[in-house]
Short mmCIF file of C-alpha atoms in Angstrom, two decimals:
data_model
loop_
_atom_site.label_atom_id
_atom_site.label_comp_id
_atom_site.label_asym_id
_atom_site.label_seq_id
_atom_site.Cartn_x
_atom_site.Cartn_y
_atom_site.Cartn_z
CA UNK F 25 95.52 37.59 63.33
CA UNK F 26 94.98 35.34 66.37
CA UNK F 27 92.37 33.19 64.59
CA UNK F 28 94.58 33.00 61.53
CA UNK F 29 97.66 31.81 63.47
CA UNK F 30 96.05 29.66 66.16
CA UNK F 31 96.91 25.96 65.93
CA UNK F 32 99.19 26.49 62.92
CA UNK F 33 102.58 24.86 62.51
CA UNK F 34 104.38 28.18 62.08
CA UNK F 35 102.96 29.45 65.39
CA UNK F 36 104.03 26.26 67.16
CA UNK F 37 107.54 26.62 65.74
CA UNK F 38 107.80 30.24 66.86
CA UNK F 39 106.71 29.42 70.42
CA UNK F 40 109.08 26.45 70.53
CA UNK F 41 111.93 28.75 69.45
CA UNK F 42 111.16 31.13 72.33
CA UNK F 43 111.08 28.22 74.80
CA UNK F 44 114.40 27.01 73.44
CA UNK F 45 116.00 30.44 73.91
CA UNK F 46 115.03 30.45 77.61
CA UNK F 47 116.12 26.82 78.02
CA UNK F 48 115.62 24.96 81.28
CA UNK F 49 115.39 28.21 83.26
CA UNK F 50 112.10 29.15 81.54
CA UNK F 51 108.58 27.78 81.85
CA UNK F 52 106.75 25.98 79.01
CA UNK F 53 104.84 28.51 76.91
CA UNK F 54 102.91 26.35 74.42
CA UNK F 55 99.19 26.07 75.18
CA UNK F 56 96.18 25.31 72.95
CA UNK F 57 94.95 28.58 71.44
CA UNK F 58 98.01 30.59 72.50
CA UNK F 59 99.52 32.68 69.72
CA UNK F 60 102.82 34.55 69.57
CA UNK F 61 101.96 37.92 68.04
CA UNK F 62 105.26 39.78 68.12
CA UNK F 63 108.55 40.41 69.84
CA UNK F 64 111.07 43.15 70.36
CA UNK F 65 113.70 44.71 72.60
CA UNK F 66 112.59 47.42 75.02
CA UNK F 67 114.54 49.35 77.63
CA UNK F 68 113.29 48.57 81.13
CA UNK F 69 113.82 51.12 83.88
CA UNK F 70 115.47 49.03 86.60
CA UNK F 71 116.51 49.93 90.12
CA UNK F 72 120.16 50.65 89.30
CA UNK F 73 119.94 51.78 85.67
CA UNK F 74 117.89 51.22 82.49
CA UNK F 75 118.61 47.85 80.86
CA UNK F 76 117.57 46.22 77.55
CA UNK F 77 115.07 43.37 77.89
CA UNK F 78 113.52 41.05 75.32
CA UNK F 79 109.71 41.10 75.27
CA UNK F 80 107.32 38.59 73.66
CA UNK F 81 103.65 39.43 73.22
CA UNK F 82 101.23 36.51 73.16
CA UNK F 83 97.46 36.81 72.90
CA UNK F 84 97.09 36.11 76.64
CA UNK F 85 100.45 36.79 78.30
CA UNK F 86 103.44 39.13 78.12
CA UNK F 87 106.83 37.43 78.57
CA UNK F 88 110.14 39.21 79.10
CA UNK F 89 113.65 38.32 80.15
CA UNK F 90 117.30 39.29 80.21
CA UNK F 91 119.35 39.06 77.03
CA UNK F 92 122.41 36.80 77.14
CA UNK F 93 122.78 36.31 73.37
CA UNK F 94 120.07 37.93 71.23
CA UNK F 95 117.92 35.43 69.31
CA UNK F 96 119.82 32.58 70.98
CA UNK F 97 119.80 32.72 74.78
CA UNK F 98 117.65 34.54 77.37
CA UNK F 99 117.21 34.10 81.13
CA UNK F 100 115.31 35.56 84.12
CA UNK F 101 111.97 34.81 82.47
CA UNK F 102 108.91 36.72 83.70
CA UNK F 103 105.34 35.90 82.65
CA UNK F 104 102.56 38.49 83.09
CA UNK F 105 98.88 37.59 82.46
CA UNK F 106 97.48 40.30 80.19
CA UNK F 107 94.19 40.35 82.12
CA UNK F 108 96.16 41.90 84.99
CA UNK F 109 97.83 44.61 82.90
CA UNK F 110 97.01 48.32 82.72
CA UNK F 111 99.05 50.73 80.58
CA UNK F 112 99.93 54.36 81.12
CA UNK F 113 101.94 56.58 78.76
CA UNK F 114 104.60 58.75 80.39
CA UNK F 115 106.43 61.93 79.37
CA UNK F 116 109.99 61.78 78.10
CA UNK F 117 112.96 62.38 80.38
CA UNK F 118 116.52 63.36 79.53
CA UNK F 119 117.60 59.74 79.93
CA UNK F 120 114.62 57.89 78.41
CA UNK F 121 112.15 58.72 75.66
CA UNK F 122 108.99 57.03 74.34
CA UNK F 123 108.16 55.73 77.81
CA UNK F 124 105.12 54.00 79.23
CA UNK F 125 104.30 52.08 82.37
CA UNK F 126 103.15 48.46 82.56
CA UNK F 127 101.09 48.19 85.75
CA UNK F 128 100.00 44.92 87.38
CA UNK F 129 98.79 43.91 90.83
CA UNK F 130 102.17 42.33 91.67
CA UNK F 131 104.69 44.49 89.86
CA UNK F 132 104.72 47.76 87.94
CA UNK F 133 107.61 49.06 85.86
CA UNK F 134 108.54 51.59 83.18
CA UNK F 135 109.76 50.69 79.69
CA UNK F 136 110.78 52.75 76.68
CA UNK F 137 110.85 52.05 72.96
CA UNK F 138 113.38 53.07 70.32
CA UNK F 139 110.87 55.34 68.60
CA UNK F 140 107.47 56.94 69.11
CA UNK F 141 106.01 54.72 66.37
CA UNK F 142 107.31 51.61 68.09
CA UNK F 143 105.71 52.70 71.38
CA UNK F 144 102.37 53.27 69.64
CA UNK F 145 102.53 49.81 68.07
CA UNK F 146 103.32 48.11 71.38
CA UNK F 147 100.57 49.91 73.25
CA UNK F 148 98.04 49.34 70.46
CA UNK F 149 98.68 45.59 70.34
CA UNK F 150 98.73 45.25 74.12
CA UNK F 151 95.46 47.14 74.54
CA UNK F 152 93.78 45.08 71.82
CA UNK F 153 94.79 41.80 73.49
CA UNK F 154 93.75 43.03 76.95
CA UNK F 155 90.37 44.21 75.66
CA UNK F 156 89.74 40.89 73.92
CA UNK F 157 90.62 38.88 77.05
CA UNK F 158 88.46 40.98 79.37
CA UNK F 159 85.51 40.69 76.97
CA UNK F 160 86.01 36.95 76.72
CA UNK F 161 86.22 36.37 80.49
CA UNK F 162 83.78 39.06 81.60
CA UNK F 163 86.30 40.43 84.08
CA UNK F 164 86.67 44.10 84.93
CA UNK F 165 90.00 45.89 84.36
CA UNK F 166 92.38 45.67 87.29
CA UNK F 167 92.21 48.71 89.59
CA UNK F 168 94.84 47.84 92.23
CA UNK F 169 98.42 48.05 91.06
CA UNK F 170 101.79 47.61 92.72
CA UNK F 171 103.74 50.85 93.06
CA UNK F 172 106.70 51.17 90.68
CA UNK F 173 110.04 51.48 92.43
CA UNK F 174 111.66 54.90 92.22
CA UNK F 175 115.14 54.38 90.65
CA UNK F 176 118.06 54.62 93.06
CA UNK F 177 119.58 57.56 91.21
CA UNK F 178 116.40 59.62 91.55
CA UNK F 179 117.47 60.82 95.00
CA UNK F 180 120.60 61.05 97.14
CA UNK F 181 118.64 61.33 100.41
CA UNK F 182 115.91 59.31 102.11
CA UNK F 183 112.54 60.29 100.66
CA UNK F 184 110.88 59.96 104.07
CA UNK F 185 113.05 61.60 106.70
CA UNK F 186 114.89 63.73 104.08
CA UNK F 187 117.85 63.73 106.47
CA UNK F 188 119.80 60.54 105.80
CA UNK F 189 122.19 60.83 102.88
CA UNK F 190 122.97 57.65 100.96
CA UNK F 191 126.55 56.54 100.50
CA UNK F 192 128.61 53.40 99.98
CA UNK F 193 127.96 52.45 103.61
CA UNK F 194 124.39 53.78 103.87
CA UNK F 195 122.24 51.56 101.68
CA UNK F 196 119.11 52.47 99.79
CA UNK F 197 115.94 50.46 100.42
CA UNK F 198 112.55 50.48 98.72
CA UNK F 199 109.14 50.52 100.39
CA UNK F 200 107.04 47.81 98.76
CA UNK F 201 103.86 49.84 99.29
CA UNK F 202 104.77 53.27 97.87
CA UNK F 203 108.00 52.45 95.99
CA UNK F 204 109.95 55.29 97.65
CA UNK F 205 113.71 55.14 98.19
CA UNK F 206 114.22 55.11 101.96
CA UNK F 207 116.90 54.55 104.59
CA UNK F 208 117.05 51.61 107.00
CA UNK F 209 115.72 53.62 109.96
CA UNK F 210 112.67 54.69 107.95
CA UNK F 211 111.89 51.15 106.76
CA UNK F 212 112.43 48.78 109.69
CA UNK F 213 108.86 47.47 109.62
CA UNK F 214 107.49 44.52 107.68
CA UNK F 215 103.86 44.03 106.66
CA UNK F 216 102.04 41.12 105.05
CA UNK F 217 100.53 42.09 101.70
CA UNK F 218 99.19 38.81 100.22
CA UNK F 219 98.60 40.44 96.83
CA UNK F 220 102.36 40.97 96.47
CA UNK F 221 103.96 38.12 98.44
CA UNK F 222 103.17 35.33 100.93
CA UNK F 223 105.87 36.80 103.20
CA UNK F 224 105.87 40.15 105.08
CA UNK F 225 107.59 42.84 103.00
CA UNK F 226 109.66 45.90 103.88
CA UNK F 227 107.57 49.08 104.12
CA UNK F 228 108.39 52.62 105.18
CA UNK F 229 107.17 53.92 108.54
CA UNK F 230 104.40 56.05 107.05
CA UNK F 231 102.99 53.23 104.91
CA UNK F 232 103.23 50.88 107.91
CA UNK F 233 101.04 53.19 110.00
CA UNK F 234 98.58 53.54 107.13
CA UNK F 235 98.43 49.78 106.57
CA UNK F 236 97.87 49.16 110.29
CA UNK F 237 95.05 51.72 110.31
CA UNK F 238 93.44 50.08 107.27
CA UNK F 239 93.74 46.63 108.87
CA UNK F 240 92.17 47.89 112.10
CA UNK F 241 89.35 49.57 110.16
CA UNK F 242 88.62 46.36 108.24
CA UNK F 243 88.61 44.35 111.47
CA UNK F 244 86.17 46.76 113.09
CA UNK F 245 83.91 46.63 110.03
CA UNK F 246 83.98 42.84 110.19
CA UNK F 247 83.02 42.89 113.88
CA UNK F 248 80.10 45.25 113.18
CA UNK F 249 78.81 42.97 110.42
CA UNK F 250 79.11 39.91 112.65
CA UNK F 251 77.38 41.53 115.65
CA UNK F 252 73.76 40.98 114.43
CA UNK F 253 74.56 37.31 113.81
CA UNK F 254 76.06 36.89 117.27
CA UNK F 255 73.13 38.60 119.01
CA UNK F 256 70.67 36.36 117.19
CA UNK F 257 72.20 33.21 118.64
CA UNK F 258 70.32 32.29 121.80
CA UNK F 259 72.40 32.28 124.94
CA UNK F 260 75.40 33.86 123.27
CA UNK F 261 76.99 36.73 125.16
CA UNK F 262 79.51 38.70 123.16
CA UNK F 263 82.76 39.60 124.84
CA UNK F 264 82.93 43.05 126.36
CA UNK F 265 86.67 43.25 125.78
CA UNK F 266 87.82 45.62 123.07
CA UNK F 267 91.49 45.52 122.18
CA UNK F 268 92.70 48.50 120.29
CA UNK F 269 96.06 49.37 118.82
CA UNK F 270 97.79 52.49 120.00
CA UNK F 271 98.35 54.83 117.08
CA UNK F 272 101.56 56.79 116.72
CA UNK F 273 101.41 60.52 116.30
CA UNK F 274 101.88 61.18 112.65
CA UNK F 275 104.28 63.96 111.83
CA UNK F 276 104.27 65.96 108.63
CA UNK F 277 106.01 64.19 105.78
CA UNK F 278 108.14 65.90 103.16
CA UNK F 279 107.22 63.24 100.59
CA UNK F 280 103.45 62.51 100.86
CA UNK F 281 102.45 58.90 100.16
CA UNK F 282 100.29 59.94 97.22
CA UNK F 283 103.01 61.90 95.43
CA UNK F 284 102.92 61.02 91.73
CA UNK F 285 106.42 60.47 90.33
CA UNK F 286 105.12 59.07 87.08
CA UNK F 287 102.46 61.17 85.40
CA UNK F 288 100.99 61.15 81.94
CA UNK F 289 100.65 64.89 81.45
CA UNK F 290 103.08 65.20 79.04
CA UNK F 291 110.58 49.64 66.53
CA UNK F 292 108.03 47.26 67.26
CA UNK F 293 110.69 44.84 65.90
CA UNK F 294 108.54 42.26 64.17
CA UNK F 295 104.94 41.49 63.30
CA UNK F 296 103.72 37.97 62.79
CA UNK F 297 101.09 37.73 60.09
#
């Protein structure tokens, strides 16, 4: 299908129509060899509540945005390189059926289709495009993914201290490392995670301690690797100072960091041909 549609006038017109719907708020989408394969409306599980989003599948990227007027105006455009995508099917819930997770290194989120057939079509087309891209570039599938945010309504209490109850005055926050819903006291720390953002992000106290320990371990490993090089330099005397961070006593957590909230134990709207 990609070879058949690439560099055709109909494909160019379809991509131009998508660009026009996003208007000045969107990025240009036309590139040599890029093909629009299909589009459809999926329900995206957002922080507050599930919301409909328009999705466009290209042979190398997945584009989605908010619907202002269907087929006429969209905004809040997001572009995801398919090489960075991993998919995971999820069991149905009372609120959402035909669910699956789109996982990337920067953002992971849950979507649902109107029917089981539609979900199968989406996943099939996505996996085919991802496989083709990875084969073409020689890259390995992505193994590090951002944690999906637990929806606000999933809990009425902080998932770390399990003591603070959320209310109109007591806000919910999300740890950018584990995605848990936490209170302000349990998420006062910030940590730089370059994979997610150039700025330090809010993390819960447990993830902060874990990230500090990982950073310290990496620094120590780097020093050990550099030691033979230092000792080989004539006249060089390595410093005898050894700064170490004091570690806090870790108390038992009611919500372990590795708790799996999304597990896989349990109409594609249009085709372009």
